[in-house]
XYZ file of C-alpha atoms in Angstrom:
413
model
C 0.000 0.000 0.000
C 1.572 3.498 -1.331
C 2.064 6.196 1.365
C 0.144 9.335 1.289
C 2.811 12.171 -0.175
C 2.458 14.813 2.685
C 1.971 18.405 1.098
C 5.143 20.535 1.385
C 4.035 23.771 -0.360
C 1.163 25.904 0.746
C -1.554 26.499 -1.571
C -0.812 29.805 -3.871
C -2.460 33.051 -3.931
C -3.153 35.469 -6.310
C -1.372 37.954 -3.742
C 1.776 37.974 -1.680
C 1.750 37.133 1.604
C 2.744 40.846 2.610
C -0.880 42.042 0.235
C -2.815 39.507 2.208
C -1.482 41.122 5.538
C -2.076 44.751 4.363
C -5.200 43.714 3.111
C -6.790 43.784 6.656
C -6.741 47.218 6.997
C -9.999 49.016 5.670
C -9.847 50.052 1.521
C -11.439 53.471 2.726
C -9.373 54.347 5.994
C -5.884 55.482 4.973
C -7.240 57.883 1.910
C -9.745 58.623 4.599
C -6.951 59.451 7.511
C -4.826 61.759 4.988
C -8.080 64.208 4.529
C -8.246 64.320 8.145
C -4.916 65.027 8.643
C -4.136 67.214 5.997
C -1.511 64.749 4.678
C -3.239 64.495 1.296
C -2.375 67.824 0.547
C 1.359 67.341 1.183
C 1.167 63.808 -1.056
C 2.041 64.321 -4.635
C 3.646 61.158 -6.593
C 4.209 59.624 -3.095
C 0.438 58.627 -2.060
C -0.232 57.879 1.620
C -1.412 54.446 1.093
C 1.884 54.147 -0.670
C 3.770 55.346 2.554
C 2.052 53.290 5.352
C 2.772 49.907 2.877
C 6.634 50.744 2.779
C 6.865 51.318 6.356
C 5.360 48.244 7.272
C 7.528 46.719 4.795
C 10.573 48.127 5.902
C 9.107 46.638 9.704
C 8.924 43.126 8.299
C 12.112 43.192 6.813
C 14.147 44.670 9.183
C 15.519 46.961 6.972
C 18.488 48.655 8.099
C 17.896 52.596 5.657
C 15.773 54.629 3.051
C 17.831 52.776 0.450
C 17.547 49.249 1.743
C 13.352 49.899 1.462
C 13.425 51.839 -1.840
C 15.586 49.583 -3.517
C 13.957 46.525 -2.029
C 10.334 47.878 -3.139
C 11.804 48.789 -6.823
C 12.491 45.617 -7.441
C 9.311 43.872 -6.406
C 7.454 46.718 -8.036
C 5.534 44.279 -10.098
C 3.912 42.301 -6.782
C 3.907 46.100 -4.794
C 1.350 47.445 -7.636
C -1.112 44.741 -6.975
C -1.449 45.842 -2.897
C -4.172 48.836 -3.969
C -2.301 50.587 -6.349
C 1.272 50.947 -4.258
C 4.219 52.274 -5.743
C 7.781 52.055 -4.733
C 9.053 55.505 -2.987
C 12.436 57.257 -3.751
C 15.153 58.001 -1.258
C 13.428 61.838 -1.533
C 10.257 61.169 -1.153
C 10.209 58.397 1.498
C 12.361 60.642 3.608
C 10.386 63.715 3.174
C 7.506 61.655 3.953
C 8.732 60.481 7.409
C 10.061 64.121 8.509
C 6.678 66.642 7.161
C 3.346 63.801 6.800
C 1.808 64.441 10.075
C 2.573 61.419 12.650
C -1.304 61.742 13.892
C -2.007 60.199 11.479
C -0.105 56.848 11.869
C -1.652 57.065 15.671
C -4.840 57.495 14.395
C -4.695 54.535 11.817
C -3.235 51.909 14.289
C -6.353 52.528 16.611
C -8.764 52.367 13.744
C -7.658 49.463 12.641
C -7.633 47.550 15.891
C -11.143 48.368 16.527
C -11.968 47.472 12.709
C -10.384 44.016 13.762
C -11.918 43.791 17.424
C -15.177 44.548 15.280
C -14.834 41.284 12.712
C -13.608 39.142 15.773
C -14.684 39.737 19.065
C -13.337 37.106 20.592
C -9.684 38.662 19.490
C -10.908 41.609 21.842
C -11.911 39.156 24.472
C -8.852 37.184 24.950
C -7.847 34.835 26.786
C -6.713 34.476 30.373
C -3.598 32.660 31.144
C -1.582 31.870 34.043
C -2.630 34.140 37.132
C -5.154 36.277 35.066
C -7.514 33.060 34.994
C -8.269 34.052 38.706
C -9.238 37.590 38.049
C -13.119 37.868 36.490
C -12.436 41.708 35.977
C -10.187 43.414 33.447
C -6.887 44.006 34.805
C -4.632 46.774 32.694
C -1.443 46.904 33.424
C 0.614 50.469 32.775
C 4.020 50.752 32.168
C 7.066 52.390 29.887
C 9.592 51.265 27.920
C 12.862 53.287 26.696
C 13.858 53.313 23.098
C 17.142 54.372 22.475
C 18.299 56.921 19.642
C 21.585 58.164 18.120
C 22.584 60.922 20.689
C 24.649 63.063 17.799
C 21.531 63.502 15.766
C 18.793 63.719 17.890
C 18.750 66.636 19.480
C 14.987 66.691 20.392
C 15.168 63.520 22.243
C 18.188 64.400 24.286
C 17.813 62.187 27.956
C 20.781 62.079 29.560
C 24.270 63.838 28.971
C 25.646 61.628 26.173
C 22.429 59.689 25.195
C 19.092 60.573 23.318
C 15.950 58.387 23.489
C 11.786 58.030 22.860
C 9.441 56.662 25.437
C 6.696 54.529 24.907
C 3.534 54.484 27.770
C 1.384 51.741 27.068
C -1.835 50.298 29.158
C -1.785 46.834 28.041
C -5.380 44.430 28.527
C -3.689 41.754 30.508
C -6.441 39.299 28.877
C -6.314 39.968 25.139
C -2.672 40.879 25.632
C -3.505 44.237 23.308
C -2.278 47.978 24.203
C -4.968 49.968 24.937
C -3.945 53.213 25.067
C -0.218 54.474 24.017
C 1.475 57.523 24.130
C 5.052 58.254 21.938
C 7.273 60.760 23.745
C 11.048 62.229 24.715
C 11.978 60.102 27.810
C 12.931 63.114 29.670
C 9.896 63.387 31.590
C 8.865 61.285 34.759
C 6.375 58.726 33.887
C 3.971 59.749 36.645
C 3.064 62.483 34.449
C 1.250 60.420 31.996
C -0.237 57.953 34.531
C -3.333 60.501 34.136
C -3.737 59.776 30.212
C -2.967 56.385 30.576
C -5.742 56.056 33.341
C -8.503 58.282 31.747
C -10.395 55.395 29.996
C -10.169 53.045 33.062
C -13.909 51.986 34.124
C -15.035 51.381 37.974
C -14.286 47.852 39.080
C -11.721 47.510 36.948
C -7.881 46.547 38.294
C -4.486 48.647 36.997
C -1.618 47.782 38.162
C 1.684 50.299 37.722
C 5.353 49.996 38.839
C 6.343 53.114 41.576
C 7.349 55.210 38.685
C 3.750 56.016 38.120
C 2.858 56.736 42.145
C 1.240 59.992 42.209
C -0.993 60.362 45.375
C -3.163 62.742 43.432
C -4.053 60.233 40.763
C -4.364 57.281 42.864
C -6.981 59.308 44.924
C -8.665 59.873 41.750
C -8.861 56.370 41.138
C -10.306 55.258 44.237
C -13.333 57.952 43.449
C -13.637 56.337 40.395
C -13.934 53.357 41.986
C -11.134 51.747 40.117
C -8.848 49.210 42.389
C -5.013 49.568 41.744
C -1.750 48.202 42.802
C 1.561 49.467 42.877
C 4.754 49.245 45.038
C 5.455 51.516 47.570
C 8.890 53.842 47.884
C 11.269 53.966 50.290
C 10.845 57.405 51.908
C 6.781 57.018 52.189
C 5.975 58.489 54.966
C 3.127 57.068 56.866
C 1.341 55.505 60.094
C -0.080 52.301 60.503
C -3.855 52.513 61.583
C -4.893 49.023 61.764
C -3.110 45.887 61.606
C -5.414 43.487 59.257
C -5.847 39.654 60.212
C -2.958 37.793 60.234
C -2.702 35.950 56.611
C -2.054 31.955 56.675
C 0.445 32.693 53.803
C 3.802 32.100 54.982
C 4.965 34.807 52.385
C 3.001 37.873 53.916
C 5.461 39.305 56.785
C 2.947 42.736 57.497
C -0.432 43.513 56.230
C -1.793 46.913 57.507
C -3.910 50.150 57.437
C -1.774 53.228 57.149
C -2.694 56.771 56.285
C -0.112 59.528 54.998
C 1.572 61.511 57.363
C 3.844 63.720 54.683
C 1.853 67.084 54.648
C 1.478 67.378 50.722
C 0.934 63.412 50.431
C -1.858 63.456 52.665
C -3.516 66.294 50.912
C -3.412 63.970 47.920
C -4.282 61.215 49.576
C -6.405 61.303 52.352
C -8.011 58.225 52.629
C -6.802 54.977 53.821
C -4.789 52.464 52.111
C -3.397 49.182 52.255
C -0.171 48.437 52.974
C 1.718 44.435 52.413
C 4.905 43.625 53.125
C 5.544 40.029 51.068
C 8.911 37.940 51.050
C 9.780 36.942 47.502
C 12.549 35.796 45.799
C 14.932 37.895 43.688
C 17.744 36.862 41.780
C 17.925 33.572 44.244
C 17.207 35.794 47.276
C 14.600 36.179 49.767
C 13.943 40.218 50.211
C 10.695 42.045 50.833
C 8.895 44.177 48.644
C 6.018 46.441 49.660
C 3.177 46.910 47.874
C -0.031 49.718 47.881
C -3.348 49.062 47.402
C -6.962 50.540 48.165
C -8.368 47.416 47.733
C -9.404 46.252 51.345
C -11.000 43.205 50.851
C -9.162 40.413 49.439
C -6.433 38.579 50.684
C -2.940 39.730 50.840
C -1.414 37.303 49.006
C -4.349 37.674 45.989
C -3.103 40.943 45.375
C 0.739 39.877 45.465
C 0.067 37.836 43.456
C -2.057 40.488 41.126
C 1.095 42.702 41.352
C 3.146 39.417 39.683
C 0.608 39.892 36.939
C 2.403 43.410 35.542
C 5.785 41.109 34.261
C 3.141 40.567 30.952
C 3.734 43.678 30.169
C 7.938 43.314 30.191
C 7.239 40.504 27.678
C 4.693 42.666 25.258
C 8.123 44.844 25.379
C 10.490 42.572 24.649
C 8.675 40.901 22.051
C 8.110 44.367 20.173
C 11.851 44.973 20.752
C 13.458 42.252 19.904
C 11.392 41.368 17.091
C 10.202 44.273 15.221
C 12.544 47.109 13.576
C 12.671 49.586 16.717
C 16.801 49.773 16.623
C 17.697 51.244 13.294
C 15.427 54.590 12.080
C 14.828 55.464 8.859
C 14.579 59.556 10.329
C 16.100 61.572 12.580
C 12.999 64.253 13.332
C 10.228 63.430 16.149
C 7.686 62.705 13.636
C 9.864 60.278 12.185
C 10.305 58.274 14.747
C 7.495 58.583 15.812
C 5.866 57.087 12.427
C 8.210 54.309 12.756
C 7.112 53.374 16.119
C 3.446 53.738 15.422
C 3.992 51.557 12.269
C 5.413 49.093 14.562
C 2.505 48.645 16.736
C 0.194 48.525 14.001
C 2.125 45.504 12.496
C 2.515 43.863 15.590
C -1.408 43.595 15.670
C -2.109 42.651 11.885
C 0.196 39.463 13.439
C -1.379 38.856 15.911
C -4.629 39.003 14.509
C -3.450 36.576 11.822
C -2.533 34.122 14.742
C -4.990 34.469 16.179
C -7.629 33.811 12.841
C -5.339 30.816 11.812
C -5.085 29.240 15.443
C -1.430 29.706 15.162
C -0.185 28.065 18.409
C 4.099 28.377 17.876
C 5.231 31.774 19.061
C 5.273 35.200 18.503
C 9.110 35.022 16.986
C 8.394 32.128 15.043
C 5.125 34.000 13.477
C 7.131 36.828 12.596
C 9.991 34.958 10.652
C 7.151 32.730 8.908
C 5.553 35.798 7.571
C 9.033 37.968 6.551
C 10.509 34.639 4.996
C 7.205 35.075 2.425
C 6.443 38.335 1.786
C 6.425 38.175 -1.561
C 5.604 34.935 -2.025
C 2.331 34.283 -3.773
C 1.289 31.642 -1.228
C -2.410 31.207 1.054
C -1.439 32.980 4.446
C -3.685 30.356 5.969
C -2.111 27.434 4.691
C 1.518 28.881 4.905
C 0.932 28.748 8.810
C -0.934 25.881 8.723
C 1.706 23.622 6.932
C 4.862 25.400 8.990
C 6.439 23.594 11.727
C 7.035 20.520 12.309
C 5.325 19.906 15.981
C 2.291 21.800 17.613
C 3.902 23.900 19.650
C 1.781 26.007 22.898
C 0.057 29.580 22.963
C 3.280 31.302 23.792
C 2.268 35.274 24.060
C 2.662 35.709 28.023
C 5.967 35.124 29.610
C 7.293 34.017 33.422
C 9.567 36.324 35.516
C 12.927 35.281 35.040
C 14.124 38.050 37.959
C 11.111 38.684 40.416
C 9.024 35.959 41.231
C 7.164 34.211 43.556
C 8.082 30.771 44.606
C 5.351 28.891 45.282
C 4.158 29.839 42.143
C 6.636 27.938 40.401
């Protein structure tokens, strides 16, 4: 009896795999964008469409510099024409592009299109909880910043320390869907706790955010609690406070103080002048016992519940280091604000056409793997579907969340 030949091509397309990607953004929104903008009237042989399709090209492809992506596009001008009408940019024009096309607009587009995509799947909205989130029935956000470091010598805009230059990126990230919710691009000269605000704004009552100390502003967190909105954060060293009430002693071996405290620092407790929570929990760092101390105006559940919440914001180091490590945020194509800040936005948005790919296909390798499936193809004229379908040569597990390498818990392990 003759074996069964296995199939080791996917099935072709009458696209490339980067046209079937692009082709999940709305016909109608990026023509629609530019008139909003006013970048339509700065557009000439360069069309915005055009624009946003090269710098999600020059994303995929890592590319290192305005002649790596115009030369690159040239050559595949044939398969470029067939994504709506794109053409390949020149050095010029792509550059010009990047530095004077309004960088609203590339903000604008990547929240458009992840509603557009939360819209046609809702269950890529929903989620799903993994690991510690599975506990939690209520949306937990968790807020946080990552540093994204520029070429000191040309960036004058973006200067952060004495011999270095770098952007910021704020994100509130839906623990459960594992999508930002709500970003803002920025020099990193400013403290964070000035955007915890903005971050916070859309933040509904009975919700959970969590935030590293960075973010602790009294003020805010006060606001919070009004809204009825339960955070967690850790505490600093210098708070100044008095212990009201010492809560029940907790069965968990791990919880060393749980307490009532108010603020006794004059301009804290103006901020603040309500009660709050106070635990003081023994985990392991780096192989070490120490004790961290963590806020909260939660007064209800147990102590260890919400250190183990707090455990929850590490997700939000892996979104990072995925977007970092895998996408083109290293090497910029322009040296102005709204450059980079097109670049980044760019980013984001392709970081969500992926993962709403995995998640239509049931793509269960990881988030790496995805990526160098999809840049290995992009102008391949194969079935996205069955491309990730046939690839691989085990199942492998839905890999999006990460563990804590450095902070942990250990009887969580």
């Amino acid at each position: 009896m003759k074996k069964k030949k296995t199939k080791s091509q996917p099935s072709r397309s009458k696209v490339s795999v980067l046209a079937q990607l692009c082709n999940w953004i709305p016909t109608h929104l990026v023509p629609k964008l530019a008139r909003e903008t006013g970048v339509d009237e700065k557009a000439r042989t360069f069309s915005p469409w055009s624009h946003v399709v090269s710098l999600l090209f020059a994303q995929l492809t890592h590319a290192l510099g305005l002649n790596d992506v115009c030369d690159a596009l040239r050559l595949h001008s044939g398969p470029l024409s067939a994504l709506r009408g794109a053409t390949p940019p020149s050095r010029n024009n792509l550059s010009h592009a990047n530095q004077h096309r309004d960088a609203s607009m590339a903000e604008q587009l990547f929240w458009r299109v992840l509603d557009h995509l939360q819209t046609l799947k809702p269950d890529f909205a929903g989620g799903q909880r993994f690991g510690l989130a599975r506990r939690f029935k209520r949306v937990i956000h968790v807020v946080d910043s990552t540093t994204i470091q520029l070429v000191a010598s040309c960036l004058d805009w973006a200067k952060h320390r004495r011999r270095k230059a770098a952007a910021k990126c704020h994100l509130r990230l839906d623990l459960h869907s594992f999508l930002p919710r709500f970003a803002i691009i920025d020099t990193a000269r400013h403290h964070d706790s000035k955007r915890a605000r903005e971050l916070c704004a859309a933040i509904r009552a009975g919700e959970i955010v969590i935030f590293d100390k960075a973010y602790l502003d009294f003020a805010h967190l006060f606001d919070l609690l009004l809204r009825g909105v339960f955070w967690v954060t850790r505490a600093k060293d210098d708070l100044g406070y008095r212990v009201v009430k010492k809560m029940r002693q907790s069965r968990d071996k791990r919880i060393v103080r749980d307490e009532l405290i108010e603020l006794t620092v004059y301009v804290s407790h103006r901020d603040y002048p309500e009660r709050m929570r106070r635990i003081v929990a023994r985990v392991e760092v780096d192989g070490q016992q120490v004790e961290m101390v963590f806020l909260t105006n939660n007064l209800e559940w147990s102590a260890g519940t919400l250190a183990d919440l707090y455990r929850c914001r590490w997700q939000i180091e892996v979104f990072f280091k995925q977007i970092k490590q895998t996408l083109q945020l290293a090497d910029f194509l322009g040296q102005s604000a709204n450059a980079v800040r097109w670049q980044i936005w760019m980013a984001l948005l392709l970081y969500v056409l992926l993962r709403f790919v995995s998640w239509v296909n049931g793509w269960t390798h990881s988030f790496t793997r995805l990526f160098a499936v999809v840049r290995c193809g992009t102008w391949e004229k194969w079935k996205l579907e069955s491309l990730l379908r046939l690839y691989g040569t085990a199942a492998g597990s839905f890999r999006y969340l990460g563990q804590p390498e450095q902070a942990y818990l250990p009887h969580l392990l």
